[in-house]
């Protein structure tokens, strides 16, 4: 069975480079997707309180037969649960739904730019959870350089991970440079550019990009596999999402080929500088806040 290389976080915790993402995976399909992934060799699952499927992720892990201790569980606190006490309670809700005592990596899902002090209080709660051994590593998601600098100024523990939108059409050189400077590992969300195809414009999807397809043909691989290989060779983590068994397996069959330097450069040069997801600075409680149910 294939296994993903391990990335070493800034607190020496080891994290598999490839994991299964479950954003927009309906709860009723999540258990099967997670169990399928773990049986195929995946050892990381990326969920979030706001995805509404943490309970089913836990169920999928238990059904897979893979020991809990061998699986890296990553989840995220939603903005509605920011604040010190609220975030500590957010951890209890997530851990309760997942059915685990300890979470491997807990992230703040988004910075709340207009209520940044709540973001800071939330991060300090993550620091407390880390100190108490309730989580093995802490980090952030969608933090652009300015927000990251503000966070670093007001807190103690440097985030282990910044999970950001990252695919060949939006490769975020500035955010990556800022993260690199502080020893923060990047984990790509929408790593194969799913966000570019959700809009239904197939012509603008990374899956149909002629450069990516040409490289894929050269290696006898698919466009998705080439994009995941690109992340791996750049030393990043990636959490591709699929609910289909054959694609879950395809996305993990990426450890037996190597892209050349010129192929990496060709993929780097596809960046259009246009994000597919929401502008992280535009995420407000008014627009995006919602209740995260109790465990
Ligand atoms: P992905 O780049 O993973 O693309 C997923 C899409 O591509 C789905 O439509 C999937 O459809 C399809 N797909 C999957 N594998 C293949 C394949 N081999 N060939 C062709 N199509 C394929 O994008 P996502 O936006 O889903 O992001 C992945 C994960 O990143 C999320 O699940 C979540 O964990 C994380 N994320 C985090 C965010 C954040 O704010 N922190 C925001 C968004 C995502 P199908 O399921 O039908 O196979």
XYZ file of C-alpha atoms and ligand atoms in Angstrom:
343
model
C 0.000 0.000 0.000
C 1.382 3.472 -0.861
C 2.114 5.890 1.958
C 2.525 9.672 1.836
C 5.824 11.282 2.776
C 5.820 12.961 6.165
C 6.345 16.692 6.605
C 7.946 17.907 9.823
C 6.089 20.783 11.462
C 7.895 23.541 13.374
C 7.218 21.740 16.667
C 8.601 18.444 15.284
C 5.187 16.831 14.861
C 5.042 14.773 11.657
C 2.183 15.376 9.223
C 1.405 13.341 6.090
C 1.948 15.438 2.962
C -1.318 14.309 1.329
C -4.662 14.043 3.077
C -8.338 13.745 2.225
C -10.323 17.002 2.272
C -14.040 16.786 3.054
C -15.367 20.297 2.413
C -18.719 19.942 0.605
C -18.693 16.194 1.162
C -22.243 15.570 2.337
C -22.400 13.946 5.793
C -24.089 10.869 4.340
C -21.114 10.309 1.983
C -18.357 11.271 4.415
C -18.018 8.014 6.363
C -17.503 5.997 3.182
C -15.101 8.536 1.649
C -12.938 8.602 4.784
C -12.927 4.804 5.170
C -12.070 4.390 1.467
C -9.204 6.867 1.779
C -7.729 5.223 4.860
C -7.940 1.810 3.227
C -6.068 3.265 0.222
C -3.234 4.455 2.473
C -4.235 8.017 3.397
C -3.399 8.890 7.011
C -4.661 12.496 7.174
C -8.211 13.840 7.050
C -8.935 17.568 6.860
C -12.346 18.633 8.103
C -13.753 21.720 9.864
C -16.456 22.552 12.366
C -18.256 24.459 9.611
C -18.313 21.480 7.186
C -20.981 19.746 9.272
C -19.379 16.311 8.896
C -16.948 15.880 11.815
C -19.131 13.154 13.329
C -19.011 11.178 10.072
C -15.243 11.698 9.764
C -14.857 10.065 13.187
C -17.165 7.252 12.115
C -15.173 6.722 8.896
C -11.930 6.427 10.860
C -13.476 3.865 13.215
C -14.983 1.887 10.308
C -11.718 1.813 8.354
C -10.035 -0.496 10.824
C -6.997 1.805 10.897
C -5.936 2.610 14.426
C -6.821 6.127 15.586
C -3.182 6.706 16.596
C -2.078 6.185 12.967
C -4.415 8.895 11.622
C -3.668 12.622 11.590
C -6.948 14.444 12.268
C -7.137 18.092 11.300
C -10.089 20.376 11.941
C -10.836 24.097 12.147
C -12.630 26.436 14.518
C -15.291 28.498 12.765
C -15.357 32.324 13.204
C -18.618 32.188 15.195
C -16.676 30.366 17.927
C -13.845 32.914 18.175
C -13.040 34.340 21.618
C -11.136 32.597 24.415
C -13.887 30.619 26.170
C -15.802 30.170 22.909
C -12.808 28.616 21.146
C -12.045 26.285 24.064
C -15.662 25.178 23.802
C -15.293 24.917 20.019
C -12.522 22.370 20.601
C -14.831 20.360 22.896
C -17.556 20.369 20.231
C -15.191 19.183 17.496
C -13.455 16.558 19.640
C -16.853 15.317 20.841
C -18.208 14.929 17.313
C -15.007 13.297 16.058
C -15.082 10.989 19.074
C -11.458 11.682 20.020
C -9.664 13.037 23.089
C -6.932 14.800 21.145
C -6.871 16.561 17.778
C -3.657 16.421 15.772
C -3.888 19.841 14.135
C -6.391 22.552 15.023
C -6.617 25.674 12.846
C -8.398 28.995 12.988
C -10.447 28.759 9.791
C -10.235 32.445 8.804
C -8.897 35.673 10.236
C -11.696 38.001 11.329
C -10.164 41.187 10.032
C -12.743 43.587 11.443
C -12.788 41.871 14.839
C -9.163 40.896 14.978
C -9.005 40.942 18.789
C -11.441 38.013 18.758
C -9.124 36.195 16.380
C -6.247 36.805 18.796
C -8.309 35.550 21.754
C -9.207 32.464 19.715
C -5.557 31.807 18.872
C -4.576 32.188 22.535
C -7.143 29.492 23.306
C -5.397 27.265 20.737
C -2.114 27.957 22.537
C -3.730 26.857 25.793
C -5.061 23.659 24.173
C -1.560 22.953 22.870
C -0.051 23.520 26.321
C -2.669 21.196 27.834
C -1.891 18.458 25.313
C -5.401 18.517 23.838
C -3.985 19.244 20.385
C -0.597 18.233 18.965
C -0.164 21.284 16.721
C -1.955 24.558 16.020
C -2.190 26.781 12.992
C -4.224 29.076 10.822
C -5.960 29.143 7.480
C -6.411 31.943 4.955
C -3.983 34.248 6.772
C -2.396 36.683 4.326
C 0.971 38.314 5.273
C -0.470 41.396 6.993
C -2.793 39.363 9.237
C -0.062 36.853 9.936
C 2.314 39.616 11.043
C -0.360 41.018 13.382
C -0.978 37.556 14.841
C 2.728 36.870 15.372
C 3.116 40.198 17.151
C 0.406 39.434 19.696
C 0.846 35.719 20.376
C 3.558 33.263 21.506
C 3.372 30.093 19.413
C 4.233 30.417 15.722
C 1.509 28.592 13.732
C 2.700 25.222 12.449
C 0.564 25.434 9.303
C -1.174 28.044 7.167
C -3.732 26.302 4.970
C -4.388 28.528 1.960
C -5.925 28.344 -1.502
C -3.096 27.019 -3.639
C -3.234 25.482 -7.108
C -1.485 26.223 -10.401
C -3.891 29.082 -11.226
C -3.420 30.749 -7.826
C -0.089 29.928 -6.277
C 0.213 32.836 -3.809
C 3.959 33.628 -3.943
C 3.689 36.464 -1.383
C 1.766 34.433 1.193
C 4.159 31.510 0.752
C 7.196 33.741 1.186
C 5.790 35.208 4.417
C 5.012 31.726 5.749
C 8.467 30.428 4.763
C 10.127 33.293 6.554
C 8.537 32.173 9.824
C 8.895 28.413 9.366
C 5.165 27.930 8.773
C 4.263 25.042 6.509
C 1.821 25.617 3.666
C -0.966 23.157 3.121
C -2.847 23.685 -0.122
C -6.615 23.863 -0.129
C -8.259 23.275 -3.498
C -4.879 21.744 -4.399
C -6.026 20.467 -7.797
C -7.977 23.631 -8.489
C -11.427 22.269 -7.684
C -12.462 25.829 -6.985
C -11.718 26.697 -10.637
C -14.237 24.143 -11.870
C -16.994 24.622 -9.284
C -18.119 27.668 -11.263
C -19.090 25.371 -14.091
C -16.801 26.974 -16.659
C -14.972 23.861 -17.772
C -12.727 25.845 -20.120
C -11.194 27.727 -17.203
C -10.638 24.642 -15.069
C -7.122 23.483 -14.127
C -8.161 19.956 -15.154
C -8.351 21.126 -18.793
C -5.215 23.257 -18.824
C -3.132 22.318 -21.898
C 0.236 22.639 -20.092
C -0.887 20.460 -17.197
C -2.396 17.901 -19.568
C 0.733 17.762 -21.684
C 2.905 17.099 -18.626
C 0.400 14.503 -17.443
C 0.470 12.699 -20.810
C 4.271 12.657 -20.748
C 4.232 10.797 -17.413
C 1.189 8.625 -18.107
C -0.569 10.372 -15.211
C -3.673 12.565 -14.877
C -3.864 16.346 -14.487
C -4.854 15.922 -10.822
C -1.848 13.701 -10.164
C 0.522 16.199 -11.787
C -0.836 19.037 -9.632
C -0.442 16.983 -6.458
C 3.086 15.992 -7.453
C 3.863 19.701 -7.987
C 2.831 20.437 -4.378
C 4.840 17.502 -3.048
C 7.995 18.503 -4.878
C 7.637 22.052 -3.551
C 7.483 20.603 -0.011
C 3.865 21.538 0.645
C 0.972 19.606 2.067
C -2.235 19.120 0.047
C -5.752 17.941 0.892
C -7.597 16.988 -2.323
C -11.311 16.259 -1.952
C -13.289 13.554 -3.685
C -16.254 11.411 -2.806
C -15.509 8.894 -5.591
C -13.413 5.868 -4.652
C -11.505 5.791 -7.942
C -10.500 9.446 -7.637
C -9.621 9.111 -3.948
C -7.227 6.336 -5.029
C -5.982 8.269 -8.068
C -5.124 11.275 -5.911
C -2.974 9.077 -3.684
C -1.137 7.389 -6.562
C 1.420 10.175 -6.842
C 4.517 8.789 -5.176
C 6.014 6.902 -8.114
C 7.001 9.654 -10.546
C 9.037 12.828 -10.559
C 8.442 16.128 -12.353
C 11.520 17.725 -13.924
C 12.775 21.191 -12.924
C 11.430 22.621 -16.207
C 8.032 21.021 -15.628
C 7.887 22.568 -12.145
C 8.752 25.969 -13.655
C 6.062 25.516 -16.321
C 3.483 24.759 -13.607
C 4.684 27.704 -11.487
C 4.189 30.014 -14.464
C 0.455 29.197 -14.781
C -0.395 31.483 -11.827
C -3.150 33.920 -12.852
C -3.039 35.751 -9.514
C -6.827 35.504 -9.168
C -8.286 33.737 -6.152
C -11.246 31.409 -6.557
C -12.379 31.577 -2.935
C -13.555 34.597 -0.969
C -11.117 37.385 -0.123
C -10.014 36.495 3.428
C -10.257 40.159 4.418
C -13.947 40.199 3.438
C -14.992 37.409 5.809
C -17.167 38.937 8.524
C -19.402 37.512 11.235
C -22.352 39.340 9.688
C -21.899 37.695 6.306
C -20.501 34.286 7.292
C -21.341 33.737 10.968
C -23.460 30.724 11.873
C -24.062 28.500 14.830
C -21.894 25.412 15.188
C -24.075 22.781 16.881
C -23.073 21.123 20.162
C -21.469 17.670 20.042
P -9.958 20.209 -4.853
O -8.872 20.901 -5.577
O -9.628 19.146 -3.913
O -10.978 19.658 -5.960
C -12.110 18.898 -5.631
C -13.007 18.821 -6.866
O -12.348 18.120 -7.906
C -14.285 18.094 -6.609
O -15.251 18.652 -7.489
C -13.976 16.665 -7.017
O -15.180 16.041 -7.433
C -13.018 16.877 -8.156
N -11.948 15.861 -8.217
C -11.311 15.267 -7.187
N -10.356 14.443 -7.632
C -10.393 14.504 -8.984
C -9.651 13.860 -10.004
N -8.672 13.007 -9.704
N -9.949 14.166 -11.297
C -10.934 15.052 -11.594
N -11.684 15.679 -10.664
C -11.398 15.413 -9.361
O -10.788 21.406 -4.193
P -11.646 21.680 -2.890
O -12.081 23.083 -3.025
O -12.651 20.628 -2.715
O -10.609 21.642 -1.692
C -10.079 20.474 -1.123
C -10.093 20.551 0.377
O -9.444 21.733 0.842
C -11.481 20.657 1.003
O -12.149 19.426 1.025
C -11.137 21.157 2.380
O -10.626 20.094 3.171
C -10.042 22.169 2.058
N -10.585 23.533 1.878
C -10.279 24.451 2.854
C -10.723 25.739 2.750
C -10.349 26.722 3.802
O -10.897 27.835 3.811
N -9.452 26.397 4.700
C -11.565 26.192 1.635
C -11.824 25.157 0.650
C -11.322 23.891 0.779
P -15.667 14.594 -6.845
O -15.823 14.714 -5.371
O -16.956 14.381 -7.563
O -14.607 13.616 -7.238
